[in-house]
mmCIF file of N, CA and C in Angstrom:
data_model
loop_
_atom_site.group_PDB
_atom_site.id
_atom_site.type_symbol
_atom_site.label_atom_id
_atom_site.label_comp_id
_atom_site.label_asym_id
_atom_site.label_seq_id
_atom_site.Cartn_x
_atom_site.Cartn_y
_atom_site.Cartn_z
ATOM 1 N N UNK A 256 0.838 -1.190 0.000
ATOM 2 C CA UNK A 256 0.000 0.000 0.000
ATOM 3 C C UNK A 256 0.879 1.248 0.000
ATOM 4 N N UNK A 257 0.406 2.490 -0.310
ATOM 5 C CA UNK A 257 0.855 3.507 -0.472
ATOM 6 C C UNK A 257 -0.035 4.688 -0.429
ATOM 7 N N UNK A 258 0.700 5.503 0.504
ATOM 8 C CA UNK A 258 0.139 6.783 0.902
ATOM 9 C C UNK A 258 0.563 7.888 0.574
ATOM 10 N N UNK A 259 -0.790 8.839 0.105
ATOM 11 C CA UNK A 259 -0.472 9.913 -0.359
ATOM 12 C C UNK A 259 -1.056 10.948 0.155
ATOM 13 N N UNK A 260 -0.030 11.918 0.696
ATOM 14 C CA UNK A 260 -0.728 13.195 2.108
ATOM 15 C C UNK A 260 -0.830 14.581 1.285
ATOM 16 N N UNK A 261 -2.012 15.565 1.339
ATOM 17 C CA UNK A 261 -1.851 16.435 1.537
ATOM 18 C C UNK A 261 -2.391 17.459 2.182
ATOM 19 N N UNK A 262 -1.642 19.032 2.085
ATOM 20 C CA UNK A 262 -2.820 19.839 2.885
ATOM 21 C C UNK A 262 -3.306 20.588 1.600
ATOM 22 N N UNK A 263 -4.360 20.491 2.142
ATOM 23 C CA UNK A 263 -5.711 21.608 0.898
ATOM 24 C C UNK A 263 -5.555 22.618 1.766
ATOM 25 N N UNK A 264 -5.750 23.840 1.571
ATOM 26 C CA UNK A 264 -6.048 25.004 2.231
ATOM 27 C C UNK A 264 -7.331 25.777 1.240
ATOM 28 N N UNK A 265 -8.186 26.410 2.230
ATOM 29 C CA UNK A 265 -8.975 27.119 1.510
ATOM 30 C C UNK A 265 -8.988 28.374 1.363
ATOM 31 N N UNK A 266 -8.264 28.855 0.010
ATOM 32 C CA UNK A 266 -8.170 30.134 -0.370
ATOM 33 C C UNK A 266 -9.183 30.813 -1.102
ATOM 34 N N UNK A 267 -10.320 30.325 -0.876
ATOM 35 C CA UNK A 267 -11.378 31.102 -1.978
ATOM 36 C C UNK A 267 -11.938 32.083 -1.280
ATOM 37 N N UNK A 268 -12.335 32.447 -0.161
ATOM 38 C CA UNK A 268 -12.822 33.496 0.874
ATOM 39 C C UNK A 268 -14.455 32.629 0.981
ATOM 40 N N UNK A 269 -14.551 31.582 0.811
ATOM 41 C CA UNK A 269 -16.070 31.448 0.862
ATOM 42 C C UNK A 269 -15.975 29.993 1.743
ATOM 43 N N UNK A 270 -17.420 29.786 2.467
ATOM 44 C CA UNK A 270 -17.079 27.986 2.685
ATOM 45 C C UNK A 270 -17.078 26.955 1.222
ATOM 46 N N UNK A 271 -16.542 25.818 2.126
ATOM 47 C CA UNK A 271 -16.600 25.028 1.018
ATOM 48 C C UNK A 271 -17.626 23.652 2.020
ATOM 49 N N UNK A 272 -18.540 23.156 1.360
ATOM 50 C CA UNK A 272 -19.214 22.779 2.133
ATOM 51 C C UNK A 272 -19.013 20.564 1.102
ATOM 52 N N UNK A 273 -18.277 20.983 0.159
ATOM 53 C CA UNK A 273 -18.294 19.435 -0.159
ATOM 54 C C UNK A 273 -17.113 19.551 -0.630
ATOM 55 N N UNK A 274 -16.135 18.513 -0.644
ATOM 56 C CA UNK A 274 -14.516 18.108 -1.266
ATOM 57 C C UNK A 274 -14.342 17.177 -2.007
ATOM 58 N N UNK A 275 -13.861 16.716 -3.168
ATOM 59 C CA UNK A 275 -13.736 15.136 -3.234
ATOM 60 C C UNK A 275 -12.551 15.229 -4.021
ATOM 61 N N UNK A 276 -11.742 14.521 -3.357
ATOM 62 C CA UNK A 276 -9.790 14.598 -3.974
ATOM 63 C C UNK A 276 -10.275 13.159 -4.722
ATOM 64 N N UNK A 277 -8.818 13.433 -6.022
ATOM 65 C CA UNK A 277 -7.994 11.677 -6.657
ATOM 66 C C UNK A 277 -6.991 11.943 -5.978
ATOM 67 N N UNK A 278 -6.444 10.573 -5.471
ATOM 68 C CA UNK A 278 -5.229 10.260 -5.331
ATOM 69 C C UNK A 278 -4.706 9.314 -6.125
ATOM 70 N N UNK A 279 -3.524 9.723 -6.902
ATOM 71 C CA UNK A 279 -2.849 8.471 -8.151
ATOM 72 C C UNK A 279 -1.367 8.175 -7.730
ATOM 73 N N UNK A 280 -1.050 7.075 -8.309
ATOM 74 C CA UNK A 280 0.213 6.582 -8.549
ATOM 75 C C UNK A 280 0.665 6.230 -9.907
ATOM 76 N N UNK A 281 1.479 7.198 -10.281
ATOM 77 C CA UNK A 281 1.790 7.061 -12.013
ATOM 78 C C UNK A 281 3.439 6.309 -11.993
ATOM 79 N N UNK A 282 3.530 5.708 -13.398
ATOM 80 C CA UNK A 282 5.019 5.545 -13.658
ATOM 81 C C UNK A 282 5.507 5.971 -14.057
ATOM 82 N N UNK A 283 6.849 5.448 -14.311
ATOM 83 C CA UNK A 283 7.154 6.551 -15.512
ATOM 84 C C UNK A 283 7.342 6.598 -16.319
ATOM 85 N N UNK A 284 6.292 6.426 -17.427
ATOM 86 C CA UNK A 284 5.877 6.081 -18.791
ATOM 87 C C UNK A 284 4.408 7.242 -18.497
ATOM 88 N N UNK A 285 3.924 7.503 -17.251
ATOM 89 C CA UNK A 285 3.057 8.080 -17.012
ATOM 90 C C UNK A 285 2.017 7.662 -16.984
ATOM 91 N N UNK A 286 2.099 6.527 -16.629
ATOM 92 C CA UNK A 286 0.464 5.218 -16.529
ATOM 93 C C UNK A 286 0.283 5.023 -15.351
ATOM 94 N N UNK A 287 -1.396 5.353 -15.293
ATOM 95 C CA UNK A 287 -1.760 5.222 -13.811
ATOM 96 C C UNK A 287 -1.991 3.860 -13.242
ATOM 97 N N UNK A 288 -1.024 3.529 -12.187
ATOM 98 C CA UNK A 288 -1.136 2.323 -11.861
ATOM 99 C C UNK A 288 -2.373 1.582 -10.451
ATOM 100 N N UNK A 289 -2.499 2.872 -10.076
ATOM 101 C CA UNK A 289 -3.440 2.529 -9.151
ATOM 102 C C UNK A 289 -4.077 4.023 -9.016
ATOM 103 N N UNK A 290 -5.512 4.271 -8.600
ATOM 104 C CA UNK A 290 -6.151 5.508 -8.094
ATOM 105 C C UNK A 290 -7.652 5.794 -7.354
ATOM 106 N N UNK A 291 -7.378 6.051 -6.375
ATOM 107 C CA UNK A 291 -8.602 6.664 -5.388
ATOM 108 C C UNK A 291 -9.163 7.578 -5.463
ATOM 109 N N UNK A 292 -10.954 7.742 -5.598
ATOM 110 C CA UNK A 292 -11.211 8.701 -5.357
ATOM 111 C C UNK A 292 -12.240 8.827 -3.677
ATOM 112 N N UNK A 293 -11.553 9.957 -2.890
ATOM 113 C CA UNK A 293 -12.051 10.418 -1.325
ATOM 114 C C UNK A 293 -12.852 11.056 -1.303
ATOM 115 N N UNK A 294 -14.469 11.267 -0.875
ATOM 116 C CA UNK A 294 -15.070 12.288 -0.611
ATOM 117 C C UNK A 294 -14.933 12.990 0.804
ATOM 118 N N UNK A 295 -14.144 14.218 0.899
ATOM 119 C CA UNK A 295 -13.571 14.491 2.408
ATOM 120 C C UNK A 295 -14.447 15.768 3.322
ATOM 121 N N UNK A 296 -15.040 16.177 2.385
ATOM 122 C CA UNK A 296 -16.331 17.210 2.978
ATOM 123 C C UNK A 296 -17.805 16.693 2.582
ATOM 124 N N UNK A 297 -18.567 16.552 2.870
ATOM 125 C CA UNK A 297 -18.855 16.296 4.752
ATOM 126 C C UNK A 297 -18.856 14.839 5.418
ATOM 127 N N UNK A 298 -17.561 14.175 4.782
ATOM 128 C CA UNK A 298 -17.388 12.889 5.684
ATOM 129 C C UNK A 298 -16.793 13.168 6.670
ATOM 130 N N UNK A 299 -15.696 13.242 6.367
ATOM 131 C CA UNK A 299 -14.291 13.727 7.527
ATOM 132 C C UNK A 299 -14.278 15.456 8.533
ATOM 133 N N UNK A 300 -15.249 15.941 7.964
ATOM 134 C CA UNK A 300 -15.608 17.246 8.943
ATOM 135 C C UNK A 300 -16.484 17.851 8.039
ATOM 136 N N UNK A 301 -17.792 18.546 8.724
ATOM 137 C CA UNK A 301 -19.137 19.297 7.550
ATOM 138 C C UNK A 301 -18.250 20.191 6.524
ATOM 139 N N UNK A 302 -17.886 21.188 7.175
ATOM 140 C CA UNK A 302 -17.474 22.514 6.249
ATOM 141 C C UNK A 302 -16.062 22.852 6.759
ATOM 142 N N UNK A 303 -15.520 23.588 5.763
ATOM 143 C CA UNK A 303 -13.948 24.175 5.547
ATOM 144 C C UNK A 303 -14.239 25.278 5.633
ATOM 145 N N UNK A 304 -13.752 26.225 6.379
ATOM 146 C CA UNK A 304 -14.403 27.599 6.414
ATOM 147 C C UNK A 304 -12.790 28.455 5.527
ATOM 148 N N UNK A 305 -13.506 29.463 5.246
ATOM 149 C CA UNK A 305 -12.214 30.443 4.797
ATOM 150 C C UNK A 305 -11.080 30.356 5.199
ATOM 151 N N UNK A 306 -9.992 30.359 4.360
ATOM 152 C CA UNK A 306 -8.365 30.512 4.952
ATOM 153 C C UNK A 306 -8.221 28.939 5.877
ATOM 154 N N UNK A 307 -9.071 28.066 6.258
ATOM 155 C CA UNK A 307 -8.759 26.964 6.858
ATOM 156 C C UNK A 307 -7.919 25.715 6.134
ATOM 157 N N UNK A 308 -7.694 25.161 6.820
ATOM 158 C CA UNK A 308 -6.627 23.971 6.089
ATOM 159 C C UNK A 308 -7.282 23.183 6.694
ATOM 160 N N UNK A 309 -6.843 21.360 6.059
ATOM 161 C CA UNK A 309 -6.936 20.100 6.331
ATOM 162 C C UNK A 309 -5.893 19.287 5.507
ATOM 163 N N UNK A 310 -5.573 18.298 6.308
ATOM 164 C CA UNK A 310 -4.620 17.242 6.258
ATOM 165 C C UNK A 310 -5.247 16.457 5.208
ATOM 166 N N UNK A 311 -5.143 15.768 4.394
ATOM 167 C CA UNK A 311 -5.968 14.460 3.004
ATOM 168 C C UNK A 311 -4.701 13.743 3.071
ATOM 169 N N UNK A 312 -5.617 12.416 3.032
ATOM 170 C CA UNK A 312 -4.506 10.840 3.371
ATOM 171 C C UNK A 312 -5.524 10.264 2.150
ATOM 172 N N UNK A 313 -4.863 9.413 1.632
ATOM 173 C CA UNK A 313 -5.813 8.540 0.439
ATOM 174 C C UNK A 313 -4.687 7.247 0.800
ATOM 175 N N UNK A 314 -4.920 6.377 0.652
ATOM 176 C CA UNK A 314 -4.358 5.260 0.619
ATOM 177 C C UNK A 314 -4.685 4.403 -0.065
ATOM 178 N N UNK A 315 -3.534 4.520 -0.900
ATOM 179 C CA UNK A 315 -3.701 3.407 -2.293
ATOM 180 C C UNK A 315 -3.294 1.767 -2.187
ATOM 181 N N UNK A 316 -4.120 0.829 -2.099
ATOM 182 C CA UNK A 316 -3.563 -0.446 -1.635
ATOM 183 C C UNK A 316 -3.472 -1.314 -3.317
ATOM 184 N N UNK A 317 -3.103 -2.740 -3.209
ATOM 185 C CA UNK A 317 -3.130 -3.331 -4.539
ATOM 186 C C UNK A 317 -1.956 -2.776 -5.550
ATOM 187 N N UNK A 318 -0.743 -2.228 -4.459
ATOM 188 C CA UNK A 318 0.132 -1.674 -5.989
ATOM 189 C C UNK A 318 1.228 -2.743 -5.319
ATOM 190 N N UNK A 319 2.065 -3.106 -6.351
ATOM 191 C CA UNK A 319 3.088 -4.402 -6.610
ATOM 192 C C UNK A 319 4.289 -3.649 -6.147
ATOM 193 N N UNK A 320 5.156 -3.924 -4.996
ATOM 194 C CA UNK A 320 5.719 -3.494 -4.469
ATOM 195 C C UNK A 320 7.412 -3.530 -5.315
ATOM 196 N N UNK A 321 6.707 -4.395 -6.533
ATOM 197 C CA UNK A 321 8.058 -3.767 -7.708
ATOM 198 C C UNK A 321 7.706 -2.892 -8.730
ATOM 199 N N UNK A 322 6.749 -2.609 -8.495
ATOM 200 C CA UNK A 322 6.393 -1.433 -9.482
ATOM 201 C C UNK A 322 7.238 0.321 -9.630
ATOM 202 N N UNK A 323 7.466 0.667 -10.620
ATOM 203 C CA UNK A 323 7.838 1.788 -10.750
ATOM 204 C C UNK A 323 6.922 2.812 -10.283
ATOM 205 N N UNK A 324 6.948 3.558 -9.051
ATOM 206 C CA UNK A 324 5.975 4.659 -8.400
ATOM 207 C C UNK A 324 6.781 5.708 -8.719
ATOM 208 N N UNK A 325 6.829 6.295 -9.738
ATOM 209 C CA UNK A 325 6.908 7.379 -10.153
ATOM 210 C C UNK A 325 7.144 8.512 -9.705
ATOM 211 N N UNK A 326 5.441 8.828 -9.453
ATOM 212 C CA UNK A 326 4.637 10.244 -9.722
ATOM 213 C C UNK A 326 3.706 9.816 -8.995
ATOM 214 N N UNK A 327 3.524 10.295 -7.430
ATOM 215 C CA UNK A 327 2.395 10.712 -6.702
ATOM 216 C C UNK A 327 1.207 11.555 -7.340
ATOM 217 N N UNK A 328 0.174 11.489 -7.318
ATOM 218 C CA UNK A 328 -0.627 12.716 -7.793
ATOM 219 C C UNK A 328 -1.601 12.722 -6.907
ATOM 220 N N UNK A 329 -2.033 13.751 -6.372
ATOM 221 C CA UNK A 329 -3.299 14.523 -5.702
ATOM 222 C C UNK A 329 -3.857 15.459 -6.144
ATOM 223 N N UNK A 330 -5.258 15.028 -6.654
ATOM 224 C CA UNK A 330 -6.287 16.749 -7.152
ATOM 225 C C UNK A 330 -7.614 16.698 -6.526
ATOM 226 N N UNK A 331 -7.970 18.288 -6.860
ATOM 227 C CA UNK A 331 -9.304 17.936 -6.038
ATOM 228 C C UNK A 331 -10.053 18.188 -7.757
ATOM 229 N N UNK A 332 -11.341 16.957 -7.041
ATOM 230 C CA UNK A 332 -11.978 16.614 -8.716
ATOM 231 C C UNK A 332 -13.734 17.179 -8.597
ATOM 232 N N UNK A 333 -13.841 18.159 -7.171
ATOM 233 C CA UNK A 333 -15.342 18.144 -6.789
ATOM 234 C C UNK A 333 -15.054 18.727 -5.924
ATOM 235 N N UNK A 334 -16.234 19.797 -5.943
ATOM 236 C CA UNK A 334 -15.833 21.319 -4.654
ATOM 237 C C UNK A 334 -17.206 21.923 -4.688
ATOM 238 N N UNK A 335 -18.287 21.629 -3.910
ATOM 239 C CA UNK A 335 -19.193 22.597 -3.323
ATOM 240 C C UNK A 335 -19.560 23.950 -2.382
ATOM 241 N N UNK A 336 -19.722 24.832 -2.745
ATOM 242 C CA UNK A 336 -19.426 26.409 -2.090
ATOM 243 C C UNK A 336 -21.042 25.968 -1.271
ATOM 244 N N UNK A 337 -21.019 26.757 -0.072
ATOM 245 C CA UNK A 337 -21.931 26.916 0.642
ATOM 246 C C UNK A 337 -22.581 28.748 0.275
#
């Protein structure tokens, strides 16, 4: 398995009331070898208020521990404003 951390911060001046990150593992040929998608607002806490931060963990399991891991990737793919 393999973990991929980050912090989101919210710079928009508004809430954000829904989140939903990918987390990938690319090679390097640039092929995605494994990928998660997290819904982190309103599972992991209701709302992100302005200027606030949060920690995002995705954990990618099922990757072959001889595999070429590349290229971490984290995006956010889904963002609801309150």
């Amino acid at each position: 398995a393999v973990e991929i951390t980050a912090l989101v911060k919210n710079n928009t001046g508004r809430q954000i009331s829904g989140l939903e990150v990918r987390g990938a593992m690319r090679d390097g040929q640039d092929s995605t070898l494994r990928e998660r998608r997290v819904v982190v607002i309103p599972v992991r806490q209701t709302i992100l208020e302005a200027d606030e931060a949060i920690n995002v963990r995705i954990l990618l399991e099922s990757i072959d521990k001889d595999s070429d891991r590349a290229h971490p990737v984290m995006e956010v793919t889904g963002i609801r404003f309150d």
